[in-house]
Protein backbone atom coordinates (compact mmCIF):
# COMPACT_ATOMS: atom_id res chain seq x y z
CA MET A 1 0.00 0.13 0.07
CA ALA A 2 0.93 3.69 -0.62
CA LYS A 3 2.36 5.61 2.28
CA GLU A 4 -0.03 8.38 3.53
CA LEU A 5 0.83 11.62 5.76
CA LEU A 6 -0.47 10.43 9.11
CA LYS A 7 -0.56 11.97 12.78
CA GLY A 8 0.74 9.41 15.16
CA ASN A 9 -2.54 9.06 17.26
CA VAL A 10 -4.57 8.43 13.99
CA ALA A 11 -2.14 6.01 12.81
CA ILE A 12 -2.44 3.90 15.83
CA ALA A 13 -6.21 4.18 15.87
CA GLU A 14 -6.53 3.18 12.11
CA ALA A 15 -3.93 0.36 12.64
CA ALA A 16 -5.82 -1.08 15.47
CA VAL A 17 -9.00 -1.09 13.27
CA ARG A 18 -7.24 -2.77 10.44
CA ALA A 19 -5.77 -5.46 12.93
CA GLY A 20 -9.51 -6.44 13.63
CA LEU A 21 -10.12 -4.22 16.66
CA HIS A 22 -13.46 -5.24 17.92
CA ALA A 23 -14.14 -2.94 20.79
CA TYR A 24 -12.67 0.35 22.18
CA PHE A 25 -13.39 1.95 25.46
CA GLY A 26 -11.60 5.18 26.48
CA TYR A 27 -11.84 8.56 27.85
CA PRO A 28 -10.20 11.78 26.32
CA ILE A 29 -7.04 13.20 27.53
CA THR A 30 -4.24 15.18 25.79
CA PRO A 31 -2.09 14.32 24.04
CA GLN A 32 -3.94 11.14 22.85
CA THR A 33 -7.47 12.45 22.23
CA GLU A 34 -7.04 12.12 18.43
CA LEU A 35 -6.79 8.58 18.82
CA LEU A 36 -10.28 8.31 20.54
CA GLU A 37 -11.88 10.87 18.13
CA HIS A 38 -10.79 8.75 15.16
CA LEU A 39 -12.28 5.76 16.51
CA ALA A 40 -15.36 7.47 17.57
CA ALA A 41 -16.31 7.90 14.00
CA ARG A 42 -14.51 4.89 12.59
CA MET A 43 -15.75 1.94 14.91
CA PRO A 44 -19.48 2.77 14.59
CA GLU A 45 -19.24 2.97 10.74
CA LEU A 46 -17.97 -0.50 10.73
CA GLY A 47 -20.53 -1.70 12.94
CA ARG A 48 -17.92 -2.24 15.74
CA VAL A 49 -18.05 -0.91 19.63
CA PHE A 50 -17.09 2.29 20.61
CA LEU A 51 -17.76 3.76 24.14
CA GLN A 52 -16.51 6.94 25.85
CA ALA A 53 -16.51 6.05 29.51
CA GLU A 54 -17.15 8.58 32.39
CA SER A 55 -13.50 8.02 33.51
CA GLU A 56 -10.43 5.89 32.77
CA ILE A 57 -11.29 3.84 36.00
CA ALA A 58 -14.63 2.81 34.09
CA ALA A 59 -12.69 2.52 30.87
CA ILE A 60 -10.41 -0.18 31.93
CA ASN A 61 -13.03 -2.27 33.59
CA MET A 62 -15.11 -2.04 30.57
CA VAL A 63 -12.14 -3.45 28.74
CA TYR A 64 -11.71 -6.16 31.34
CA GLY A 65 -15.34 -7.21 30.81
CA ALA A 66 -15.11 -7.11 27.05
CA ALA A 67 -11.79 -8.85 26.67
CA SER A 68 -13.04 -11.67 28.71
CA THR A 69 -15.26 -12.60 25.99
CA GLY A 70 -12.14 -13.11 23.62
CA ALA A 71 -12.60 -10.22 21.70
CA ARG A 72 -9.97 -8.01 20.50
CA VAL A 73 -10.23 -4.88 22.78
CA MET A 74 -7.99 -1.78 23.51
CA THR A 75 -7.87 1.43 25.40
CA SER A 76 -5.80 4.50 25.29
CA THR A 77 -4.84 7.32 27.72
CA SER A 78 -2.10 9.50 29.05
CA SER A 79 -0.09 9.62 32.09
CA PRO A 80 -2.44 10.64 34.87
CA GLY A 81 -5.33 8.44 33.16
CA TYR A 82 -2.78 5.51 33.08
CA SER A 83 -2.32 5.98 36.83
CA LEU A 84 -6.14 5.66 37.46
CA MET A 85 -6.18 2.50 35.44
CA GLN A 86 -3.71 0.39 37.65
CA GLU A 87 -6.32 -1.48 39.74
CA GLY A 88 -8.04 -2.63 36.58
CA LEU A 89 -4.84 -3.47 34.81
CA SER A 90 -4.00 -5.80 37.75
CA TYR A 91 -7.17 -7.62 37.66
CA ILE A 92 -6.61 -7.91 33.91
CA ALA A 93 -2.99 -9.47 34.39
CA ALA A 94 -4.21 -11.87 37.19
CA SER A 95 -7.16 -13.07 34.80
CA GLU A 96 -4.96 -13.66 31.87
CA ILE A 97 -7.04 -11.52 29.62
CA PRO A 98 -5.44 -10.28 26.28
CA CYS A 99 -5.76 -6.56 25.77
CA VAL A 100 -3.71 -3.60 24.50
CA VAL A 101 -3.16 -0.12 26.41
CA VAL A 102 -1.74 2.91 24.54
CA ASN A 103 -0.20 5.34 27.12
CA MET A 104 0.84 8.57 25.32
CA MET A 105 3.16 9.94 28.09
CA ARG A 106 3.04 13.64 29.14
CA GLY A 107 4.72 15.74 31.57
CA GLY A 108 4.32 15.01 35.24
CA PRO A 109 4.11 14.23 38.04
CA GLY A 110 0.70 15.08 39.10
CA LEU A 111 -1.70 16.59 36.38
CA GLY A 112 1.67 18.14 34.93
CA ASN A 113 1.33 19.46 31.26
CA ILE A 114 0.41 18.15 27.84
CA LEU A 115 3.80 18.14 26.56
CA PRO A 116 5.96 14.99 25.52
CA SER A 117 7.74 13.19 28.47
CA GLN A 118 9.04 9.66 29.27
CA GLY A 119 8.54 9.82 32.92
CA ASP A 120 6.23 6.95 33.01
CA TYR A 121 9.12 4.38 32.34
CA PHE A 122 9.07 2.92 35.84
CA GLN A 123 5.15 2.85 35.88
CA VAL A 124 4.69 1.10 32.52
CA THR A 125 7.85 -1.26 32.84
CA ARG A 126 7.62 -2.38 36.71
CA SER A 127 4.09 -3.06 37.08
CA ALA A 128 0.57 -3.01 35.84
CA GLY A 129 -0.88 -2.34 39.32
CA HIS A 130 0.07 -4.24 42.45
CA GLY A 131 1.55 -7.76 42.53
CA ASP A 132 4.38 -9.44 40.89
CA PHE A 133 3.74 -8.92 37.24
CA ARG A 134 5.31 -6.89 34.33
CA PRO A 135 3.45 -6.22 31.03
CA ILE A 136 5.01 -6.23 27.55
CA VAL A 137 5.92 -2.76 26.64
CA LEU A 138 6.52 -1.53 23.20
CA ALA A 139 8.16 1.83 22.54
CA PRO A 140 7.87 3.32 19.03
CA ALA A 141 10.11 6.00 17.70
CA SER A 142 8.18 6.97 14.68
CA VAL A 143 4.73 7.03 13.15
CA GLN A 144 5.39 3.90 11.15
CA GLU A 145 6.73 1.90 14.15
CA ALA A 146 3.71 3.19 16.21
CA ILE A 147 1.38 1.47 13.29
CA ASP A 148 3.70 -1.78 13.20
CA PHE A 149 3.70 -2.04 16.95
CA THR A 150 -0.10 -1.68 17.17
CA VAL A 151 -0.53 -4.70 15.08
CA LEU A 152 2.27 -6.68 17.07
CA ALA A 153 0.71 -5.60 20.22
CA PHE A 154 -2.38 -7.67 19.34
CA GLU A 155 -0.31 -10.69 18.05
CA LEU A 156 1.80 -10.51 21.55
CA THR A 157 -1.20 -10.13 23.77
CA GLU A 158 -2.95 -12.99 22.44
CA LYS A 159 -0.08 -15.26 22.07
CA TYR A 160 0.97 -15.15 25.56
CA ARG A 161 -2.43 -14.06 27.22
CA HIS A 162 -0.43 -11.08 28.69
CA LEU A 163 -1.02 -7.38 28.91
CA VAL A 164 0.63 -5.18 26.31
CA ILE A 165 1.37 -1.57 26.63
CA ILE A 166 2.37 0.79 23.72
CA ALA A 167 4.23 3.33 25.60
CA ALA A 168 4.98 6.46 23.51
CA ASP A 169 5.84 10.03 24.45
CA GLY A 170 3.31 12.68 23.20
CA GLN A 171 5.64 13.87 20.45
CA ILE A 172 4.80 10.38 18.61
CA GLY A 173 1.18 10.93 18.98
CA GLN A 174 1.15 14.61 17.64
CA MET A 175 3.81 14.31 14.96
CA MET A 176 2.98 13.72 11.33
CA GLU A 177 5.01 11.53 8.89
CA PRO A 178 4.64 9.53 5.86
CA ALA A 179 3.74 6.06 6.75
CA GLU A 180 2.22 2.74 5.36
CA LEU A 181 -1.05 1.23 7.07
CA PRO A 182 -1.52 -2.52 7.03
CA PRO A 183 -4.30 -4.13 5.05
CA MET A 184 -7.71 -4.49 6.52
CA SER A 185 -8.33 -7.58 8.58
CA PRO A 186 -11.84 -8.75 9.48
CA VAL A 187 -13.20 -8.90 13.01
CA ARG A 188 -12.33 -12.46 14.33
CA VAL A 189 -15.68 -14.15 14.69
CA GLU A 190 -14.28 -17.34 16.60
CA ARG A 191 -13.20 -16.88 20.15
CA PRO A 192 -10.65 -18.74 22.23
CA ALA A 193 -11.59 -21.71 24.07
CA TRP A 194 -10.93 -19.99 27.60
CA ALA A 195 -13.46 -16.97 26.64
CA LEU A 196 -16.82 -16.19 28.23
CA THR A 197 -19.19 -16.94 25.51
CA GLY A 198 -21.91 -18.72 27.08
CA ALA A 199 -21.72 -22.18 28.53
CA LYS A 200 -24.40 -23.82 26.37
CA ASP A 201 -23.36 -27.57 25.45
CA ARG A 202 -19.93 -27.16 27.45
CA ALA A 203 -18.25 -26.70 30.84
CA LYS A 204 -18.54 -23.10 31.89
CA ASN A 205 -15.35 -21.07 31.77
CA ILE A 206 -14.08 -19.03 34.78
CA VAL A 207 -12.29 -15.83 34.56
CA THR A 208 -11.09 -14.75 37.96
CA SER A 209 -8.24 -12.65 39.65
CA ILE A 210 -8.77 -14.10 43.19
CA TYR A 211 -7.05 -17.03 44.75
CA MET A 212 -7.85 -17.31 48.44
CA LYS A 213 -5.32 -20.01 49.48
CA ALA A 214 -1.63 -19.09 49.62
CA SER A 215 -0.55 -22.08 47.86
CA GLU A 216 -2.87 -21.38 44.90
CA GLU A 217 -1.72 -17.65 44.69
CA GLU A 218 1.91 -18.78 44.93
CA ALA A 219 1.24 -21.60 42.05
CA PHE A 220 -0.50 -18.95 39.89
CA ASN A 221 2.46 -16.37 40.51
CA LEU A 222 5.03 -19.15 39.46
CA LYS A 223 3.03 -19.35 36.23
CA ILE A 224 3.23 -15.79 35.43
CA GLN A 225 7.07 -15.94 36.23
CA ALA A 226 7.75 -18.79 34.00
CA ARG A 227 5.62 -16.85 31.30
CA LEU A 228 7.84 -13.83 31.92
CA ALA A 229 10.92 -15.82 31.52
CA GLN A 230 9.65 -17.05 28.19
CA ILE A 231 8.78 -13.61 27.12
CA THR A 232 12.20 -12.32 28.13
CA ARG A 233 13.78 -14.95 26.26
CA ALA A 234 11.98 -14.60 23.00
CA GLU A 235 10.73 -11.00 22.74
CA GLN A 236 13.74 -8.54 23.20
CA ARG A 237 13.63 -6.03 20.25
CA TRP A 238 16.08 -3.17 19.53
CA ILE A 239 17.78 -1.20 16.78
CA GLU A 240 21.32 -0.38 16.79
CA TYR A 241 23.59 1.81 14.61
CA ALA A 242 27.38 2.00 14.14
CA THR A 243 28.11 -0.41 17.22
CA ASP A 244 30.98 -2.49 15.69
CA ASP A 245 33.76 -0.19 16.34
CA ALA A 246 32.09 2.04 19.12
CA ASP A 247 33.96 3.27 22.21
CA LEU A 248 30.86 5.05 23.36
CA LEU A 249 27.46 3.46 23.39
CA VAL A 250 24.45 5.85 23.45
CA ILE A 251 21.08 4.37 24.52
CA GLY A 252 17.87 6.07 24.21
CA PHE A 253 14.05 5.05 23.50
CA GLY A 254 11.24 6.71 21.63
CA THR A 255 11.72 10.41 20.73
CA ALA A 256 14.90 10.50 22.93
CA GLY A 257 16.47 7.62 21.07
CA ARG A 258 15.18 8.97 17.67
CA ILE A 259 17.05 12.44 18.39
CA ALA A 260 20.10 10.69 19.78
CA LEU A 261 20.70 9.00 16.49
CA ASN A 262 21.15 12.34 14.68
CA ALA A 263 23.64 13.18 17.25
CA VAL A 264 25.50 9.95 16.93
CA GLN A 265 25.58 10.58 13.11
CA THR A 266 26.82 13.90 13.52
CA ALA A 267 29.50 12.60 15.92
CA ARG A 268 30.47 9.91 13.60
CA GLU A 269 30.95 12.80 10.90
CA GLN A 270 33.39 14.28 13.25
CA GLY A 271 35.37 11.09 13.47
CA LEU A 272 34.00 10.03 17.11
CA LYS A 273 33.44 6.20 17.42
CA VAL A 274 30.25 6.39 18.88
CA GLY A 275 27.13 3.83 18.44
CA LEU A 276 23.51 3.95 19.18
CA LEU A 277 21.31 1.29 20.78
CA ARG A 278 17.42 2.03 20.73
CA PRO A 279 15.15 -0.38 22.82
CA GLN A 280 12.00 -1.14 21.08
CA THR A 281 10.84 -3.24 24.04
CA LEU A 282 11.29 -1.66 27.40
CA TYR A 283 9.95 -4.91 28.78
CA PRO A 284 11.54 -7.29 28.08
CA PHE A 285 14.48 -4.98 28.08
CA PRO A 286 17.22 -5.79 25.46
CA ALA A 287 19.74 -6.41 28.34
CA ASP A 288 21.33 -9.43 26.52
CA ARG A 289 22.61 -7.15 23.56
CA ILE A 290 23.50 -4.37 25.90
CA ALA A 291 25.58 -6.75 28.02
CA ALA A 292 27.20 -7.97 25.07
CA LEU A 293 28.11 -4.45 23.85
CA ALA A 294 29.29 -3.54 27.24
CA THR A 295 32.21 -5.94 26.64
CA THR A 296 33.41 -4.05 23.72
CA VAL A 297 32.74 -0.33 24.46
CA GLN A 298 34.42 1.82 27.08
CA ALA A 299 31.24 3.60 28.61
CA CYS A 300 27.45 4.01 27.90
CA LEU A 301 25.37 7.33 27.72
CA THR A 302 21.72 6.87 28.37
CA VAL A 303 19.67 9.68 27.02
CA GLU A 304 16.01 10.00 28.23
CA MET A 305 13.19 12.62 28.64
CA ASN A 306 13.02 12.07 32.27
CA ALA A 307 15.13 12.35 35.45
CA GLY A 308 16.96 9.00 34.70
CA GLN A 309 14.63 5.85 34.81
CA MET A 310 15.60 3.61 31.80
CA VAL A 311 19.36 4.18 32.92
CA ASP A 312 18.68 1.78 36.10
CA ASP A 313 17.76 -1.06 33.58
CA VAL A 314 20.97 0.00 31.55
CA ARG A 315 23.14 -0.28 34.70
CA LEU A 316 21.66 -3.80 35.54
CA ALA A 317 22.54 -5.04 32.00
CA VAL A 318 25.99 -3.63 32.09
CA ASN A 319 26.55 -4.96 35.41
CA GLY A 320 29.57 -2.69 36.40
CA ARG A 321 31.55 -3.53 33.43
CA VAL A 322 31.77 0.13 31.98
CA PRO A 323 30.56 3.42 33.34
CA VAL A 324 27.04 4.57 32.62
CA LYS A 325 26.34 8.18 32.42
CA PHE A 326 23.01 9.91 31.98
CA TYR A 327 21.66 12.79 30.09
CA GLY A 328 18.13 13.92 30.40
CA ARG A 329 15.61 16.77 30.02
CA MET A 330 12.31 16.85 32.04
CA GLY A 331 8.79 18.39 32.27
CA GLY A 332 8.19 18.29 28.59
CA VAL A 333 11.38 19.53 27.39
CA VAL A 334 12.54 17.71 24.32
CA PRO A 335 16.26 17.53 24.04
CA THR A 336 18.10 18.93 20.81
CA PRO A 337 20.46 16.90 18.78
CA GLU A 338 23.14 19.52 19.63
CA GLU A 339 22.56 19.01 23.41
CA ILE A 340 23.13 15.39 22.98
CA LEU A 341 26.12 15.84 20.80
CA ASN A 342 27.55 18.14 23.45
CA ALA A 343 26.96 15.28 26.13
CA ILE A 344 28.72 12.70 23.72
CA THR A 345 31.79 14.93 23.14
CA THR A 346 31.97 15.46 26.92
CA GLU A 347 31.98 11.90 27.65
CA MET A 348 34.44 11.13 24.85
CA ARG A 349 37.05 13.69 26.34
CA GLN A 350 37.08 11.84 29.61
């Protein structure tokens, strides 16, 4: 198909439609509202379900119920709204219900502002509410990746019966780029065997998040940990550039990683041996590849639009082999290529 000029939010919404989205429940919040607006028109015209809930709490619980039927279900929000969804996300995780959540991150903490930020890294990667659980987290750095990751998110959530978060900063949602949408897929009619579809002529299915006995709760948690180990082995994704002879490895995700690539390319033109690794999955984090590169580089520089959150995962992966430095901007400030280049040259001089 030919490329179109698409805004990130609209691209994600239309990609979900074409991936066979059956039902969407959400609540408007900047900078992801265009996603909801697109689906408000698109879903009814296709005879599918769209419902604007009264709050993010209501939306995530509607997702929980609809996804229990085995339908492809999604919601989207931005940072304060994602915070409100935590209890529902934990129930979804404990019930092993597949669903996709888009978090278009904005400045915080608190109500913050509507500018792009990456300050939700801890929240999206460390939990989906309470308990020993971590969702799969995809981090696009372009409109095309946002489209591709939307399709991938539905594939992964159904493959593992595991919650998938698309974590993008507000810049990705608001920017416009040429991108190619996938072909239209039909809404799936058949439902998985575990789904709540009515128990006529079969034993009833039970979807639950409660295990009253400690031994049962522990057994379920061990099941989750085994699945997380499988996901960690199979689903680490990243993009790298000029790492073969790099002395300094720059690591950044989303918009920060994209801007860092520009700075690394300029540094290369100046004769500096710098490489880039951009995580596409924030969980599972591409720790294996970073650990391998830590045996060949002299230092790492993590670039983020926050006070330093992914840098913790980088340090865990590097495991003390080389120094790990950090450069970041906060509160919705987007770093420039020149700023990152200056941070690179400063590290290279040391």
